[in-house]
Coordinates of C-alpha atoms and ligand atoms in Angstrom, one line a residue:
M1 CA 18.2 -0.6 61.8
F2 CA 17.7 1.8 64.8
Y3 CA 18.1 1.2 68.1
A4 CA 16.4 2.2 71.5
E5 CA 19.0 4.3 72.7
I6 CA 18.7 6.3 69.8
W7 CA 14.8 6.6 68.5
L8 CA 13.3 9.5 69.4
E9 CA 15.7 11.1 67.6
S10 CA 15.7 9.0 64.3
I11 CA 12.0 8.6 64.1
E12 CA 11.6 12.7 64.1
E13 CA 13.6 12.3 60.4
M14 CA 12.0 9.6 59.4
T15 CA 8.0 11.0 59.7
V16 CA 6.8 7.9 60.5
K17 CA 3.7 7.3 60.4
R18 CA 2.3 4.2 61.1
I19 CA 3.8 1.1 63.0
L20 CA 3.0 -2.5 62.4
T21 CA 4.7 -5.4 64.9
G22 CA 3.1 -8.7 66.1
I23 CA 3.1 -11.3 68.6
R24 CA 2.7 -15.7 67.6
P25 CA 0.0 -16.0 70.6
T26 CA 2.3 -19.1 71.6
G27 CA 2.0 -18.3 75.7
A28 CA 2.1 -15.9 78.6
L29 CA 5.0 -13.3 77.6
H30 CA 7.7 -12.6 79.0
V31 CA 10.1 -10.5 81.1
G32 CA 12.2 -10.3 77.9
H33 CA 9.4 -9.2 75.5
Y34 CA 9.1 -5.9 77.7
V35 CA 12.9 -4.8 77.5
G36 CA 13.5 -6.1 74.2
A37 CA 9.8 -4.6 72.8
L38 CA 6.8 -3.9 75.0
E39 CA 8.7 -0.8 76.3
N40 CA 9.0 0.3 73.0
W41 CA 5.8 0.2 71.8
L42 CA 4.0 2.0 75.0
Q43 CA 6.3 4.6 74.1
L44 CA 5.4 5.0 70.3
Q45 CA 1.7 4.0 71.1
A46 CA 1.9 7.7 72.4
R47 CA 3.1 9.8 69.0
Y48 CA 2.0 7.1 65.7
E49 CA -0.3 5.3 65.2
C50 CA 0.3 1.7 66.1
Y51 CA -0.9 -2.1 65.0
F52 CA -0.3 -4.9 67.7
L53 CA -0.8 -8.3 65.4
I54 CA -2.1 -11.1 67.3
A55 CA -0.3 -13.4 64.7
D56 CA -2.6 -16.9 65.3
Y57 CA -1.9 -17.7 61.3
Q58 CA 1.4 -17.7 62.5
A59 CA 1.2 -19.6 65.3
L60 CA 0.2 -22.5 63.3
G61 CA 3.6 -22.9 61.5
D62 CA 4.8 -24.9 64.9
H63 CA 1.9 -25.2 67.3
F64 CA -0.5 -26.6 64.7
H65 CA -1.0 -29.8 66.8
E66 CA -2.1 -27.2 69.5
I67 CA -4.6 -25.5 69.3
D68 CA -6.0 -24.9 72.0
L69 CA -2.8 -23.1 73.0
I70 CA -3.6 -20.8 70.8
R71 CA -6.7 -19.8 71.0
D72 CA -5.8 -19.3 74.8
S73 CA -3.0 -17.4 73.7
V74 CA -5.0 -15.0 71.8
I75 CA -6.5 -13.8 75.2
Q76 CA -3.6 -14.4 77.6
V77 CA -1.5 -12.4 75.2
T78 CA -4.7 -9.4 74.5
L79 CA -4.7 -9.7 79.1
D80 CA -0.2 -8.8 79.2
W81 CA -0.7 -6.4 76.7
L82 CA -3.4 -4.4 78.1
A83 CA -1.6 -4.9 81.7
V84 CA 2.1 -3.4 80.3
G85 CA -0.1 -0.7 79.5
L86 CA -1.2 -0.6 75.8
D87 CA -4.4 0.8 75.3
P88 CA -6.8 -0.1 72.8
E89 CA -8.4 3.3 72.1
R90 CA -5.2 5.0 70.6
S91 CA -3.5 1.4 69.0
S92 CA -5.1 -1.1 67.1
F93 CA -4.8 -4.6 68.6
V94 CA -5.5 -7.0 65.4
I95 CA -6.5 -10.7 65.1
Q96 CA -4.6 -11.7 62.1
S97 CA -6.8 -14.0 61.0
Y98 CA -9.9 -12.4 61.1
V99 CA -8.2 -10.1 58.8
P100 CA -8.1 -12.5 55.3
E101 CA -6.1 -10.3 53.9
H102 CA -2.8 -11.5 55.5
A103 CA -3.5 -15.0 53.7
E104 CA -4.2 -13.3 50.1
L105 CA -0.9 -10.8 50.1
T106 CA 1.2 -13.5 51.5
M107 CA 0.5 -15.7 48.2
L108 CA 0.4 -12.8 45.7
L109 CA 3.8 -11.9 46.9
S110 CA 5.3 -14.9 47.2
F111 CA 5.9 -15.1 43.3
I112 CA 7.7 -12.5 42.8
T113 CA 10.2 -13.6 46.1
P114 CA 12.9 -15.8 45.3
L115 CA 13.5 -18.6 47.7
G116 CA 16.7 -17.7 48.4
M117 CA 15.7 -15.6 50.6
L118 CA 14.3 -17.7 53.0
E119 CA 17.3 -19.9 52.9
R120 CA 19.6 -17.5 53.7
N121 CA 16.7 -15.9 56.6
P122 CA 19.5 -16.2 59.8
T123 CA 16.6 -16.5 61.9
L124 CA 14.3 -19.7 60.3
K125 CA 17.1 -21.7 59.9
A126 CA 17.9 -21.8 63.5
E127 CA 13.9 -22.4 64.2
L128 CA 14.5 -25.1 61.5
D129 CA 17.1 -27.2 63.1
E130 CA 14.8 -27.4 66.0
L131 CA 11.8 -28.8 64.8
P132 CA 11.4 -31.9 64.4
V133 CA 11.2 -33.2 60.6
E134 CA 7.8 -33.7 61.1
R135 CA 7.0 -30.2 61.7
R136 CA 9.0 -28.9 59.2
T137 CA 5.7 -28.1 56.8
V138 CA 5.9 -26.0 53.7
G139 CA 3.6 -23.0 56.4
F140 CA 6.5 -22.9 58.5
Y141 CA 9.2 -22.4 55.5
N142 CA 7.2 -19.6 54.4
Y143 CA 6.5 -17.9 57.4
P144 CA 8.7 -15.4 57.5
M145 CA 6.8 -14.2 54.4
S146 CA 3.6 -14.0 55.8
Q147 CA 5.0 -11.7 58.1
V148 CA 6.8 -9.4 55.2
A149 CA 2.9 -9.7 54.2
D150 CA 1.7 -8.9 57.7
I151 CA 4.0 -5.2 57.6
L152 CA 3.1 -4.4 54.4
L153 CA -0.6 -4.6 54.1
P154 CA -0.8 -2.3 56.5
Q155 CA 1.9 0.0 55.1
A156 CA 3.7 0.1 58.1
R157 CA 6.9 2.3 58.1
L158 CA 8.3 0.8 61.6
V159 CA 8.4 -2.2 62.7
P160 CA 10.3 -2.5 66.6
V161 CA 10.6 -6.1 67.7
G162 CA 13.7 -8.0 69.1
D163 CA 16.5 -8.1 67.5
D164 CA 15.7 -12.1 66.7
Q165 CA 13.1 -10.6 64.2
A166 CA 15.2 -8.4 61.6
P167 CA 16.0 -10.7 59.0
H168 CA 12.1 -10.8 58.5
V169 CA 12.0 -6.9 58.4
E170 CA 15.2 -7.2 56.2
M171 CA 13.3 -9.5 54.2
T172 CA 10.1 -7.2 54.0
R173 CA 12.7 -4.3 52.8
E174 CA 13.7 -6.1 49.7
V175 CA 10.2 -7.8 48.5
A176 CA 8.7 -4.1 49.3
R177 CA 11.8 -2.7 46.4
K178 CA 11.1 -5.5 44.1
F179 CA 7.6 -5.1 44.0
N180 CA 7.8 -0.8 43.8
R181 CA 10.1 -1.7 40.7
M182 CA 7.9 -3.9 39.0
F183 CA 4.5 -2.8 39.5
G184 CA 5.2 0.8 40.6
E185 CA 5.0 2.5 44.4
V186 CA 2.4 1.0 46.3
F187 CA 4.6 0.2 49.4
P188 CA 6.6 2.0 52.0
V189 CA 9.9 0.6 52.9
P190 CA 9.7 -0.1 56.7
D191 CA 12.7 0.2 59.1
T192 CA 13.3 -2.2 62.4
L193 CA 13.8 -0.4 65.6
I194 CA 15.4 -2.8 68.2
G195 CA 14.6 -2.7 71.9
R196 CA 16.8 -1.7 75.0
I197 CA 18.2 -5.1 76.0
P198 CA 17.7 -7.0 72.5
R199 CA 17.8 -10.5 73.7
L200 CA 17.6 -11.0 77.6
R201 CA 18.8 -14.3 79.0
G202 CA 17.4 -17.1 80.2
T203 CA 16.7 -17.8 84.1
D204 CA 19.4 -20.7 82.9
G205 CA 21.8 -18.3 81.5
A206 CA 21.0 -19.8 77.8
A207 CA 21.2 -16.9 75.2
K208 CA 17.1 -16.4 75.3
M209 CA 14.4 -17.0 76.8
S210 CA 11.8 -19.2 75.6
K211 CA 9.1 -21.0 77.6
S212 CA 9.9 -24.4 75.8
K213 CA 13.1 -24.5 77.8
G214 CA 11.0 -22.8 81.1
N215 CA 13.1 -20.4 81.6
V216 CA 11.5 -18.2 81.6
I217 CA 9.8 -14.9 83.8
S218 CA 6.1 -14.7 82.1
L219 CA 4.7 -11.1 82.8
S220 CA 2.1 -13.3 84.8
D221 CA 4.2 -14.7 87.3
D222 CA 2.9 -13.9 90.8
R223 CA 5.2 -12.7 93.4
E224 CA 6.3 -16.1 94.8
T225 CA 6.9 -17.9 92.0
V226 CA 8.9 -14.5 90.5
R227 CA 10.7 -15.2 93.8
R228 CA 12.0 -19.0 93.5
K229 CA 12.6 -18.6 90.1
V230 CA 15.0 -16.3 90.7
M231 CA 16.7 -17.5 93.7
S232 CA 17.1 -20.9 91.6
M233 CA 18.8 -18.6 88.6
Y234 CA 21.9 -19.7 87.3
T235 CA 24.7 -17.5 88.2
D236 CA 28.7 -17.7 88.1
P237 CA 29.6 -21.4 87.9
T238 CA 32.6 -20.8 88.8
R239 CA 31.8 -19.2 91.4
L240 CA 31.6 -21.9 95.0
R241 CA 31.7 -19.7 97.9
A242 CA 30.8 -16.3 98.9
T243 CA 34.2 -15.3 99.5
D244 CA 35.1 -16.3 96.0
P245 CA 35.5 -13.2 93.2
G246 CA 32.8 -13.2 91.2
H247 CA 32.3 -12.5 87.3
V248 CA 29.8 -10.5 86.0
E249 CA 29.8 -10.0 83.3
G250 CA 27.6 -13.0 81.5
N251 CA 26.0 -13.5 84.7
P252 CA 22.1 -13.3 84.1
V253 CA 21.6 -12.3 87.9
F254 CA 23.5 -9.0 87.5
E255 CA 21.9 -8.6 83.7
Y256 CA 18.3 -8.7 85.0
H257 CA 19.8 -6.4 87.7
D258 CA 20.8 -4.1 85.2
A259 CA 17.7 -4.6 82.8
F260 CA 15.0 -4.4 86.0
N261 CA 16.2 -2.2 89.0
P262 CA 16.3 1.2 89.4
D263 CA 18.7 1.9 92.1
K264 CA 21.9 2.2 90.3
G265 CA 23.4 2.9 93.0
Q266 CA 23.1 -0.3 94.7
V267 CA 23.5 -2.3 91.3
E268 CA 27.4 -1.2 91.3
D269 CA 27.4 -1.8 94.7
F270 CA 26.7 -5.3 94.1
K271 CA 28.6 -6.0 91.4
H272 CA 32.2 -4.5 92.9
R273 CA 31.4 -6.3 96.0
Y274 CA 30.8 -9.5 93.7
R275 CA 33.7 -9.2 92.0
E276 CA 35.5 -8.4 95.0
G277 CA 33.9 -11.9 96.7
K278 CA 31.9 -9.2 99.1
V279 CA 28.8 -10.7 99.0
G280 CA 26.7 -13.8 98.4
D281 CA 24.6 -14.7 95.8
V282 CA 22.1 -15.2 97.5
E283 CA 21.5 -11.5 99.3
V284 CA 22.2 -10.8 95.1
K285 CA 19.5 -12.6 94.5
Q286 CA 17.2 -11.4 96.9
A287 CA 17.2 -7.8 96.0
L288 CA 17.2 -8.6 92.5
A289 CA 13.6 -10.7 92.9
E290 CA 12.9 -7.5 95.3
A291 CA 13.1 -5.2 92.1
L292 CA 11.1 -7.5 89.7
N293 CA 8.0 -7.4 91.4
R294 CA 8.1 -4.1 92.3
F295 CA 8.1 -3.8 88.6
L296 CA 6.0 -6.3 88.3
D297 CA 3.3 -5.4 90.7
P298 CA 1.7 -2.2 88.6
I299 CA 1.6 -5.1 85.8
R300 CA -0.4 -7.6 87.8
E301 CA -2.7 -4.8 88.9
R302 CA -4.1 -3.6 85.4
R303 CA -4.7 -7.3 84.9
S304 CA -6.6 -7.8 87.2
R305 CA -8.8 -5.1 86.5
F306 CA -9.1 -6.3 82.9
E307 CA -9.6 -9.9 83.9
A308 CA -12.5 -9.1 86.2
N309 CA -13.6 -7.0 82.4
P310 CA -13.7 -9.6 80.0
R311 CA -15.5 -7.6 77.8
Q312 CA -13.2 -4.7 77.2
I313 CA -10.7 -7.6 76.4
E314 CA -13.2 -8.7 73.5
D315 CA -13.8 -4.9 72.6
A316 CA -10.2 -4.7 72.8
L317 CA -9.6 -7.0 69.9
M318 CA -12.7 -6.1 67.7
H319 CA -12.2 -2.6 67.7
G320 CA -8.8 -3.0 66.5
T321 CA -9.7 -5.7 63.8
G322 CA -12.0 -3.3 62.5
R323 CA -9.6 -0.9 61.6
A324 CA -7.3 -3.0 60.1
R325 CA -9.4 -5.0 58.1
K326 CA -10.1 -1.0 56.0
L327 CA -6.6 -0.9 55.8
A328 CA -6.2 -3.9 54.4
A329 CA -8.8 -3.8 51.8
E330 CA -7.7 -0.5 50.7
T331 CA -3.9 -1.8 50.4
M332 CA -5.3 -4.9 48.7
R333 CA -7.3 -2.6 46.0
Q334 CA -3.7 -0.8 45.3
V335 CA -2.3 -4.2 44.9
R336 CA -4.7 -5.7 42.7
A337 CA -4.3 -2.7 40.7
A338 CA -0.7 -2.2 40.5
M339 CA -0.4 -5.8 39.7
R340 CA -3.5 -5.1 36.8
I341 CA -5.5 -8.4 38.6
D342 CA -8.3 -6.8 38.9
S343 CA -10.1 -5.6 35.8
Y344 CA -9.9 -8.3 33.4
T345 CA -13.0 -7.0 31.7
S346 CA -12.3 -4.0 31.3
R347 CA -10.6 -3.7 27.8
W348 CA -14.3 -4.7 26.4
E349 CA -15.5 -1.7 27.6
Ligands
LIG1 N1 7.3 -13.4 64.3 C1 6.8 -12.7 65.5 C2 6.9 -13.3 66.9 O1 7.4 -14.7 66.7 C3 5.3 -12.6 65.0 C4 4.9 -11.8 64.2 C5 4.3 -12.0 63.4 C6 5.5 -9.9 63.6 N2 4.3 -10.8 62.1 C7 4.8 -9.6 62.5 C8 6.4 -9.0 64.3 C9 4.7 -8.5 62.2 C10 6.8 -8.5 63.7 C11 5.7 -7.6 62.8 O2 6.7 -12.8 68.1

């Protein structure tokens, strides 16, 4: 596993060729996605062959009752990607369900994958715990398996993701090795690349931003919304007055300053004064709202350009998906040949 700070060196050593990563289309992307993953993707796309997957099959896992949301989100996520600067000329944007080989490979790999791999997966376990019983479907339980297929189908070597996804990449490595051992070398064993800020807290101080908790700042929020969300952010609960010494560690307001405020001098000054009880939360938050808005302004501007041009959104999706289909067909040819399920009648030839 690699972390963003060391990515350059490590990646050179690994001679990465192809990268795959993805997102489930279940809502607009937020600033946690940016520092946890998208920021890495932007750097990687300049130098490697990148496949960015919109995992709509996977989204069915916990949103099968909200197909309209998935449909809207496919477009929203594409817009978010274009808005942050992912470039569909260089990289391939792929709609998962338009490449049916994803489903075929998921099924084939499931026959060599022990149940224990799913049972032990900590991300899956935590998500299942949060799902009401009637929504714990076989499909949901199996989604890490489909993610393994997502990564192996284009034969990716590196998977840049947020840290909650690391167990799925770990599982991918195990399945790839097992397949190669049983049937011959088909799949590279991929590495994980974790973003600069593996997990950005929610605005309510919760460990993670998640749309269902309403504690996110979206990449598409307007200036006023961002300001309002920041001003009501959770901060140091032990501090009643601006003259009380405050806690900086574990305080999301300061974590966000570290993540988004490029003026490090200002951030250090705030931290110092906060600890001493010499600055109020309001002033620190106002500066944060401004920093976030400055960070988001260029993203908003690009978004509105693409919004005015729906053809470009569609073209981006269709080109990328077309490229992915070619790769998928080639991998499946290799897989079927390796497993010897491709030529039953040849024994009579
Ligand atoms: N599980 C990822 C998410 O929740 C989405 C995803 C699907 C993915 N397939 C992938 C990520 C393959 C990395 C690689 O956003």
